[in-house]
mmCIF file of C-alpha atoms and ligand atoms in Angstrom:
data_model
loop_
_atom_site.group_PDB
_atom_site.id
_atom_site.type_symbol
_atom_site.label_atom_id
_atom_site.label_comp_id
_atom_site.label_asym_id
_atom_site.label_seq_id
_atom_site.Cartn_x
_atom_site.Cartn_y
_atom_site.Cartn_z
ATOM 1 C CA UNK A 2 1.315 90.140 60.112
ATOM 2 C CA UNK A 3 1.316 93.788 60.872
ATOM 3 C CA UNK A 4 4.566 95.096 62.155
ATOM 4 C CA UNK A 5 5.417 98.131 64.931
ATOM 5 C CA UNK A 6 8.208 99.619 65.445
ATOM 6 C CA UNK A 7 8.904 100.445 69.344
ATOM 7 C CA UNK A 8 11.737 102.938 70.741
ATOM 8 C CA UNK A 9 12.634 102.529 74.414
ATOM 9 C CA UNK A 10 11.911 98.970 74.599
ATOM 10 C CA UNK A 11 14.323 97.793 77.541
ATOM 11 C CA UNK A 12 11.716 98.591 80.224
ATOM 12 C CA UNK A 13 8.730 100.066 81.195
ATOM 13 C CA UNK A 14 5.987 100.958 78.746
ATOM 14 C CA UNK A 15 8.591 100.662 76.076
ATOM 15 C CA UNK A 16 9.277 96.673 76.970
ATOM 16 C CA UNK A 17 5.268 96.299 77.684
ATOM 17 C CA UNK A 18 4.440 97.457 74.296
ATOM 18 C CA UNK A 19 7.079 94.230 72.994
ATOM 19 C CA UNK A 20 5.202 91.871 75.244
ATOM 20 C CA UNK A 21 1.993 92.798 73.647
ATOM 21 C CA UNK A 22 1.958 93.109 70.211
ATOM 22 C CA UNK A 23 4.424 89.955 69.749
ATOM 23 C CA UNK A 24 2.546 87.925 71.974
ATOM 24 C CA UNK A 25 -0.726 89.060 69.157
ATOM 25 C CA UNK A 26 1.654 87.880 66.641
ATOM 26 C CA UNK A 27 2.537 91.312 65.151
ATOM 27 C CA UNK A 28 6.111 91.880 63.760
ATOM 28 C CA UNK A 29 8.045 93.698 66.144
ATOM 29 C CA UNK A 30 11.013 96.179 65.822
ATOM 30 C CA UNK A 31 12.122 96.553 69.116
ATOM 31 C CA UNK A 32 14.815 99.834 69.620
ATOM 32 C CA UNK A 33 16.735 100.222 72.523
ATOM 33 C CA UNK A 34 19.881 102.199 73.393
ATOM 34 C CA UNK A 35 22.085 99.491 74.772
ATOM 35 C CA UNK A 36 20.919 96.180 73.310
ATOM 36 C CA UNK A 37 23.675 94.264 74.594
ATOM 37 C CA UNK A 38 22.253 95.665 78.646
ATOM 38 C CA UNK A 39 18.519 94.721 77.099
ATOM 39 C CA UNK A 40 18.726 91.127 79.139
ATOM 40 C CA UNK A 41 14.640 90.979 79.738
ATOM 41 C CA UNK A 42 13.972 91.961 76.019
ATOM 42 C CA UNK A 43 16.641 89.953 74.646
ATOM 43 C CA UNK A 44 14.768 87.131 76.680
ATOM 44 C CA UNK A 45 11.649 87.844 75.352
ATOM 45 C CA UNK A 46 12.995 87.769 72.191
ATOM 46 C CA UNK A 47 14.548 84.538 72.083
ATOM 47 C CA UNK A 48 11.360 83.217 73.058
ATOM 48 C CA UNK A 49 9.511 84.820 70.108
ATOM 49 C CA UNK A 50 12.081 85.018 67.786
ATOM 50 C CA UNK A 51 9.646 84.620 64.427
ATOM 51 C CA UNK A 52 8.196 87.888 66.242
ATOM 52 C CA UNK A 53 11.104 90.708 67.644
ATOM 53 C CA UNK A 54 14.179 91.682 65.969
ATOM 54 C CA UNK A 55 16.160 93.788 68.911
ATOM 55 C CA UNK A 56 17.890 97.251 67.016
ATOM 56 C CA UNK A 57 20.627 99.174 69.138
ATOM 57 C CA UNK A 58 18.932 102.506 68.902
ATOM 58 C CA UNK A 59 19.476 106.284 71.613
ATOM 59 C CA UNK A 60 16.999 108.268 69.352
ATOM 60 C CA UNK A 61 19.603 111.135 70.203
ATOM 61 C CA UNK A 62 21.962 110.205 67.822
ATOM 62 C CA UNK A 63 19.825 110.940 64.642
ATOM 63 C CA UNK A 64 22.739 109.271 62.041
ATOM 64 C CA UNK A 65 21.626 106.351 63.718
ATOM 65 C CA UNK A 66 18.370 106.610 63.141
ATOM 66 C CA UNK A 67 18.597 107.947 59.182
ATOM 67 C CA UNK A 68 21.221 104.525 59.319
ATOM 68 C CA UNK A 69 18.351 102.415 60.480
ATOM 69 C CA UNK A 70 15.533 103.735 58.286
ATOM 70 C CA UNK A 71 18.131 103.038 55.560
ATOM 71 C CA UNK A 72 18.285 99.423 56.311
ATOM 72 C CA UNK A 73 15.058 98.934 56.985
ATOM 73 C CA UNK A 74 14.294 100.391 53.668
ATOM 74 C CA UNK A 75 11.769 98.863 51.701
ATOM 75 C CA UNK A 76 9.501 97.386 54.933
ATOM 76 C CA UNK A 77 6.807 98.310 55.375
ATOM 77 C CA UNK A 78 6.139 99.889 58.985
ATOM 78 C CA UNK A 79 1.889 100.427 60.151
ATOM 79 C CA UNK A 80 2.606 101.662 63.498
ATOM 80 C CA UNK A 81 5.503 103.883 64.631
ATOM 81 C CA UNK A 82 5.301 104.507 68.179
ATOM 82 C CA UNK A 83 8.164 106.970 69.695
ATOM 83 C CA UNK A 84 7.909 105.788 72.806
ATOM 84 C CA UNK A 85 11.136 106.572 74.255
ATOM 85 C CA UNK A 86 11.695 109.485 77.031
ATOM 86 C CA UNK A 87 12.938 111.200 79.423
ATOM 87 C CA UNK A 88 12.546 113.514 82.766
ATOM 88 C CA UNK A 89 16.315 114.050 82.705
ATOM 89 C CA UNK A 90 17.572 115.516 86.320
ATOM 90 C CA UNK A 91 14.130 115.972 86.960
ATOM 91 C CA UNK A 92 12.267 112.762 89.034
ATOM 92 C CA UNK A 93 8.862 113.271 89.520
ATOM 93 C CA UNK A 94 8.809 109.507 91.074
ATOM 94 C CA UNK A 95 10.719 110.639 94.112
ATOM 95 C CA UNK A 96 10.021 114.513 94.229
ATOM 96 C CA UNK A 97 6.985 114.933 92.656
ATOM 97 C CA UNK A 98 5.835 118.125 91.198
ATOM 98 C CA UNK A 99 8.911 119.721 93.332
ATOM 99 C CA UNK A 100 11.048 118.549 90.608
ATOM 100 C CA UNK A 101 11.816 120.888 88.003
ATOM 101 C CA UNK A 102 10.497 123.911 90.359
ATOM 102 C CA UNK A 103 11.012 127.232 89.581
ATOM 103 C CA UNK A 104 14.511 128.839 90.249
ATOM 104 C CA UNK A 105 16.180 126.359 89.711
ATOM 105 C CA UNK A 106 16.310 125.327 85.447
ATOM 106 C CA UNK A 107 19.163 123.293 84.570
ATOM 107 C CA UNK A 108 19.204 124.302 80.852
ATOM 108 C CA UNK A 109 21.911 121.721 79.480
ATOM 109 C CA UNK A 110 19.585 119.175 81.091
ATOM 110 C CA UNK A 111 16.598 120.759 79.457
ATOM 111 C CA UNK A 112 18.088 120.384 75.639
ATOM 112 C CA UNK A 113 18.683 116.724 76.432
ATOM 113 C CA UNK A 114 15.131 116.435 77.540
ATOM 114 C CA UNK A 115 13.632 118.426 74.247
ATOM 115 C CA UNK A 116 16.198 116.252 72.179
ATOM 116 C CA UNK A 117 14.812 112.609 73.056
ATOM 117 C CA UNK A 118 10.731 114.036 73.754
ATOM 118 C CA UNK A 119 10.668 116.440 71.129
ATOM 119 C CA UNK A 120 13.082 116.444 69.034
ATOM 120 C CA UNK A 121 13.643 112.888 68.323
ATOM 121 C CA UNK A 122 10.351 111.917 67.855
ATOM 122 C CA UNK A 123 9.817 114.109 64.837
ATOM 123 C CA UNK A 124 13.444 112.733 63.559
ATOM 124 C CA UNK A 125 11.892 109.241 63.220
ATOM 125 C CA UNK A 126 8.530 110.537 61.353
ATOM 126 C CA UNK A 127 11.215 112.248 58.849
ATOM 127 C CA UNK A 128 13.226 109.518 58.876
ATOM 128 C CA UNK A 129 10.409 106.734 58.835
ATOM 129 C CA UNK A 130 7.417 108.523 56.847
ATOM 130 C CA UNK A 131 8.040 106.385 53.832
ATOM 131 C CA UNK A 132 8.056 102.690 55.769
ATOM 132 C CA UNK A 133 5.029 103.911 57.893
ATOM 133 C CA UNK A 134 3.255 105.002 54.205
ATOM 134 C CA UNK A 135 4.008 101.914 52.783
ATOM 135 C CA UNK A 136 1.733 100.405 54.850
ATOM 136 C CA UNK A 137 -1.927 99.010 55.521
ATOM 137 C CA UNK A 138 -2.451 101.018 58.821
ATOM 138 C CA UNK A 139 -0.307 103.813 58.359
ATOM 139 C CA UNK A 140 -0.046 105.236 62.130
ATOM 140 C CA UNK A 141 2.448 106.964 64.331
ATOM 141 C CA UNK A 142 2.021 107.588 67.648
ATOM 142 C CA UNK A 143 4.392 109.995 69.993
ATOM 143 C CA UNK A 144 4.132 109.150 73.995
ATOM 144 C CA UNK A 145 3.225 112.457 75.239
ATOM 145 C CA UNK A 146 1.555 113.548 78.544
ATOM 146 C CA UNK A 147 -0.720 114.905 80.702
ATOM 147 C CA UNK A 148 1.458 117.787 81.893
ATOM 148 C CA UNK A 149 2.034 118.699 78.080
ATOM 149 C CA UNK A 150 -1.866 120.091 78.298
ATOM 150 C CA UNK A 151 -2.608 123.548 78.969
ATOM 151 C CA UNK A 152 -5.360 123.049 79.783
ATOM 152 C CA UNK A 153 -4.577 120.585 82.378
ATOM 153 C CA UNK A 154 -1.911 122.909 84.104
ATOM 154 C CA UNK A 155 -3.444 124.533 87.134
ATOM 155 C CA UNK A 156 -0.400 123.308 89.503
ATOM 156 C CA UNK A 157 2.527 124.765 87.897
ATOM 157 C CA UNK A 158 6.252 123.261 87.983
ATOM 158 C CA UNK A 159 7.963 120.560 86.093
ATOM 159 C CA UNK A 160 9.430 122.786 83.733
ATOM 160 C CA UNK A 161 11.803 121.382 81.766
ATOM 161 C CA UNK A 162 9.509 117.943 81.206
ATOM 162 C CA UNK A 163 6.407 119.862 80.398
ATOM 163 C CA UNK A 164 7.551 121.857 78.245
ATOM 164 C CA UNK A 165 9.101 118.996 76.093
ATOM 165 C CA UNK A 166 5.433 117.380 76.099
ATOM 166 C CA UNK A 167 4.062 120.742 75.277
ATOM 167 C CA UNK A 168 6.518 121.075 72.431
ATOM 168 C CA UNK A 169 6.021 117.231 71.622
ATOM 169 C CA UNK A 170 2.239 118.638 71.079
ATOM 170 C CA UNK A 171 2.625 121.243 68.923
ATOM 171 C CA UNK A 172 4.808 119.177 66.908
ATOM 172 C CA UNK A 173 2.470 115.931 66.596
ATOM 173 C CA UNK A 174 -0.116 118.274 65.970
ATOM 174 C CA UNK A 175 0.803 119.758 63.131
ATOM 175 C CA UNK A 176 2.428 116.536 61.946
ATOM 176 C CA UNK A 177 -1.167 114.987 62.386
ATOM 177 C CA UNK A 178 -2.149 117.690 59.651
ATOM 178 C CA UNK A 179 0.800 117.402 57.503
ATOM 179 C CA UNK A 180 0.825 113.945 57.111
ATOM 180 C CA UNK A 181 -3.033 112.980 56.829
ATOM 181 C CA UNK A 182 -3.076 115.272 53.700
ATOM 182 C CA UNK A 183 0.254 114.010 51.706
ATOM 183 C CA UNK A 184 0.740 110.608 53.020
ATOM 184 C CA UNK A 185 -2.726 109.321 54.685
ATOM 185 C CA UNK A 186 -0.975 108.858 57.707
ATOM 186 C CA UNK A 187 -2.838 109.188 61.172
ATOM 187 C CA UNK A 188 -0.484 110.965 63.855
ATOM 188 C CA UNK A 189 -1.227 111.500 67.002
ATOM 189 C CA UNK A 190 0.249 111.862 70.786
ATOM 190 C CA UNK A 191 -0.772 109.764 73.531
ATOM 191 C CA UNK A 192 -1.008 110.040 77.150
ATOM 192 C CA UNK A 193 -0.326 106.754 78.680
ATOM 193 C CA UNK A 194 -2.062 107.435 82.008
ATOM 194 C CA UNK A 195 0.146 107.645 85.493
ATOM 195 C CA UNK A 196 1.498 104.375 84.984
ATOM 196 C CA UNK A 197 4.152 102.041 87.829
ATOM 197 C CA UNK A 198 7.420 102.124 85.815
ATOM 198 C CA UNK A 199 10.402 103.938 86.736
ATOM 199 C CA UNK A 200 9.419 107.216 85.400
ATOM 200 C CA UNK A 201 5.926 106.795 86.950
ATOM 201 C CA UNK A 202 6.929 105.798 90.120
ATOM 202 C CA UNK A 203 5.635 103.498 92.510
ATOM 203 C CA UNK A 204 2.614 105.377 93.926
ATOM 204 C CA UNK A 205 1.458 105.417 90.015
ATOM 205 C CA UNK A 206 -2.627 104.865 89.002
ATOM 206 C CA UNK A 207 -2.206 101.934 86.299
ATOM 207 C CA UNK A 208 0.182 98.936 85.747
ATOM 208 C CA UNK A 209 1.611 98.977 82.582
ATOM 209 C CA UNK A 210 0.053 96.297 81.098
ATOM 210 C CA UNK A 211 -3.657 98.151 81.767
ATOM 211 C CA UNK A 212 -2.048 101.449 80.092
ATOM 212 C CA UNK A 213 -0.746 99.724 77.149
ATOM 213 C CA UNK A 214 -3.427 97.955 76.801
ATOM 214 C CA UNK A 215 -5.621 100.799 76.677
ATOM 215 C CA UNK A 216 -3.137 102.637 74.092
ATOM 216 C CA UNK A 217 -3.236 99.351 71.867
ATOM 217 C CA UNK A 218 -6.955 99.682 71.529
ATOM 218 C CA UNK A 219 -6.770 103.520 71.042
ATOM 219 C CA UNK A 220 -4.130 102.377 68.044
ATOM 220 C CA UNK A 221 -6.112 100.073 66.740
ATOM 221 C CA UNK A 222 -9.620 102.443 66.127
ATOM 222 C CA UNK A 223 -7.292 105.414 65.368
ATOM 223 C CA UNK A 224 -8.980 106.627 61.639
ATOM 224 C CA UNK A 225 -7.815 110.015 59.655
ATOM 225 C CA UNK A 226 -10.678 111.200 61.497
ATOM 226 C CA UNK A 227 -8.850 111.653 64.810
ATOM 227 C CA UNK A 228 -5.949 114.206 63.431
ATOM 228 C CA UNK A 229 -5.921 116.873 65.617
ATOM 229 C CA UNK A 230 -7.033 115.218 69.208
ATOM 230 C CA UNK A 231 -4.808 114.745 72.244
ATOM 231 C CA UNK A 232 -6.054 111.126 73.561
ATOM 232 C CA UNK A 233 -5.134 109.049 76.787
ATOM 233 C CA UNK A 234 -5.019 105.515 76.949
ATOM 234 C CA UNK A 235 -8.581 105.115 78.130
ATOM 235 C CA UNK A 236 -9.826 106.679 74.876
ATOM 236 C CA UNK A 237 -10.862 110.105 76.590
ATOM 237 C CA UNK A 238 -9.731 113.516 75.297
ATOM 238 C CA UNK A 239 -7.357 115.910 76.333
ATOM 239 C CA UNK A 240 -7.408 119.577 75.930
ATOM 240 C CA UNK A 241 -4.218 120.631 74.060
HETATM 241 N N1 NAP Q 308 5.002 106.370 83.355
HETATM 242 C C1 NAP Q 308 4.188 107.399 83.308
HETATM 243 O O1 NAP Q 308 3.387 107.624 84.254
HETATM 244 C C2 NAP Q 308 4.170 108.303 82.126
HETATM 245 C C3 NAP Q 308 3.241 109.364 82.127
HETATM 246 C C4 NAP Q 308 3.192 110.203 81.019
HETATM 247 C C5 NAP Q 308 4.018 109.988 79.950
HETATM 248 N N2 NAP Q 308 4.934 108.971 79.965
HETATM 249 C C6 NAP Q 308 5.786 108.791 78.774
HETATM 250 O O2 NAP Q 308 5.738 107.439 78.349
HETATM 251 C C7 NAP Q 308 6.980 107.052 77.751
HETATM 252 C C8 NAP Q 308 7.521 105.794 78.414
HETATM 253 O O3 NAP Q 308 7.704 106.092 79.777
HETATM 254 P P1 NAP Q 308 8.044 105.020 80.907
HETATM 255 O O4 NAP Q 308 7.171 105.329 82.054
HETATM 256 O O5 NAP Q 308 8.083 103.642 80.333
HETATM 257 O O6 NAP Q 308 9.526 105.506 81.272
HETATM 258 P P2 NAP Q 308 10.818 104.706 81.796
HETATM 259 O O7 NAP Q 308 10.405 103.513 82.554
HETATM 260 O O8 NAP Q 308 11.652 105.738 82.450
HETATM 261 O O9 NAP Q 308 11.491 104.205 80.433
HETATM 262 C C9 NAP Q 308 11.972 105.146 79.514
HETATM 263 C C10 NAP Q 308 12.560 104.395 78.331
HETATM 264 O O10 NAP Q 308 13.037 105.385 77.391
HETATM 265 C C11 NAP Q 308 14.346 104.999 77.024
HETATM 266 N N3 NAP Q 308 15.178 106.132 76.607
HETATM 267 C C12 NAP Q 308 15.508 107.233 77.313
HETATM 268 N N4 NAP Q 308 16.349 107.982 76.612
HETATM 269 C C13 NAP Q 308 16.573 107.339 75.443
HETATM 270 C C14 NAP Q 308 17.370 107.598 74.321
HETATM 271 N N5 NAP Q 308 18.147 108.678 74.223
HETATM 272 N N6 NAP Q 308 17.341 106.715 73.283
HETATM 273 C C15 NAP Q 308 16.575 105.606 73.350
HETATM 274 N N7 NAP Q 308 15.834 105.287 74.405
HETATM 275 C C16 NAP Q 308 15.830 106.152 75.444
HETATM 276 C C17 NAP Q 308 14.929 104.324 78.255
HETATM 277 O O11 NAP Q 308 16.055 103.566 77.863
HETATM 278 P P3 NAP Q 308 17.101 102.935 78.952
HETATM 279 O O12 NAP Q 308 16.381 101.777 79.560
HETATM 280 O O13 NAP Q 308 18.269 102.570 78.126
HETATM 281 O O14 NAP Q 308 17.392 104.006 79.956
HETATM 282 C C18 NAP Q 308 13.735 103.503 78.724
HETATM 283 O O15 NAP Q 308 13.677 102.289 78.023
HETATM 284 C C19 NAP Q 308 7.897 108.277 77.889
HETATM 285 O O16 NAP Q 308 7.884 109.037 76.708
HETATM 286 C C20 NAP Q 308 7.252 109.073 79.017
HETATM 287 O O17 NAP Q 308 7.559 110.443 78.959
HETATM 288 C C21 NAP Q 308 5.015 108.125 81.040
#
């Protein structure tokens, strides 16, 4: 049984992701900030109890996370997926690109933003690279997005958020590189698509269940040979 490890499990893609893999009998470590508030995961995981094991996790607080690589020690991990995130003040579901326009930067917010999309993610590769080695698939996986491309951006705005995806790039890219040379270990971002949760808003393109989904398959034909793309869920390519 091949086990993931999920951050930002209580809802939206993060809780999809759960439904999936357990219900294909993978081993699931589900992390969530407040797993005590988690009532729909902690439901799903009574159901499939042989399957999830619920960890209290805000990939903010990176003691925690060195605290849980240390107790998982010794498993091993064949897909990380750093799933968790945030668009902090910012809510493109309600005010669309508007949000996070120009003029108008709340910088405290920002750091919080680059802390759980950028800065957290590559915490968990350093804190997880050994579990994630130790295993048959050896894969990790950072949500990123659409407005993190470059070449993508011909609208402008969303400042603080983009630029966390943007940095979330840089940082999976060269983490792709890194890591396929030491520890065979495919990493990659993923765009999930414009997907209905609360971050995508109702007026989103895909369900969550199509985006993850399409990101499971992605995961699953993901070879050393893709270090260095930017994919979405559908399997198409983005330009950095
Ligand atoms: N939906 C889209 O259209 C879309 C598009 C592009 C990229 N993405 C990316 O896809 C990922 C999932 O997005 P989503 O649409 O499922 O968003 P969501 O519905 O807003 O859910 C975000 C999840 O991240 C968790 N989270 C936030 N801060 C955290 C922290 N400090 N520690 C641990 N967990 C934290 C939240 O936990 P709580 O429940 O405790 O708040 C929640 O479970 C994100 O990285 C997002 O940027 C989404």
């Amino acid at each position: 049984m091949p086990t993931v490890l999920v951050t930002g499990a209580n809802r939206g893609l993060g809780l999809e992701w759960v439904r999936q893999y357990s219900e294909d009998n993978w081993s699931v470590i589900a992390c969530v900030r407040k797993a005590s508030a988690a009532t729909e995961l902690q439901a799903l995981g009574a159901k499939r109890s042989k399957q999830i094991e619920i960890h209290a996790l805000d990939v903010t607080d990176f003691a925690a996370i060195d605290a849980l690589a240390a107790q998982l020690k010794g498993r091993a991990i064949d897909v990380l997926i750093n799933n968790a995130g945030t668009m902090g003040a910012q809510n493109f579901a309600t005010g669309g690109l508007s949000a996070g326009r120009f003029g108008v930067s709340d910088f405290d917010d920002w750091v919080q933003v680059f802390r759980i999309n950028a800065f957290a993610p590559m915490k968990m590769a350093e804190a997880f690279v050994e579990h994630v080695e130790r295993s048959e698939q050896k894969k990790i996986v950072s949500l990123s997005s659409i407005v993190g491309s470059m070449g993508k951006n011909s609208v402008g705005g969303l400042y603080g958020y983009r630029g966390s995806k943007a940095a979330l790039n840089a940082i999976m890219h060269s983490m792709g590189i890194d890591l396929a040379r030491k520890h065979g270990i495919c990493a990659v971002p993923l765009h999930p698509g414009w997907a209905r949760t609360a971050m995508g808003g109702e007026r989103a393109d895909i369900d969550p269940v199509t985006s993850v989904t399409g990101m499971r398959k992605v995961i699953a034909a993901l070879t050393l040979e893709d270090t260095g793309r930017f994919l979405m869920y559908d399997g198409s390519e983005l330009p950095w």
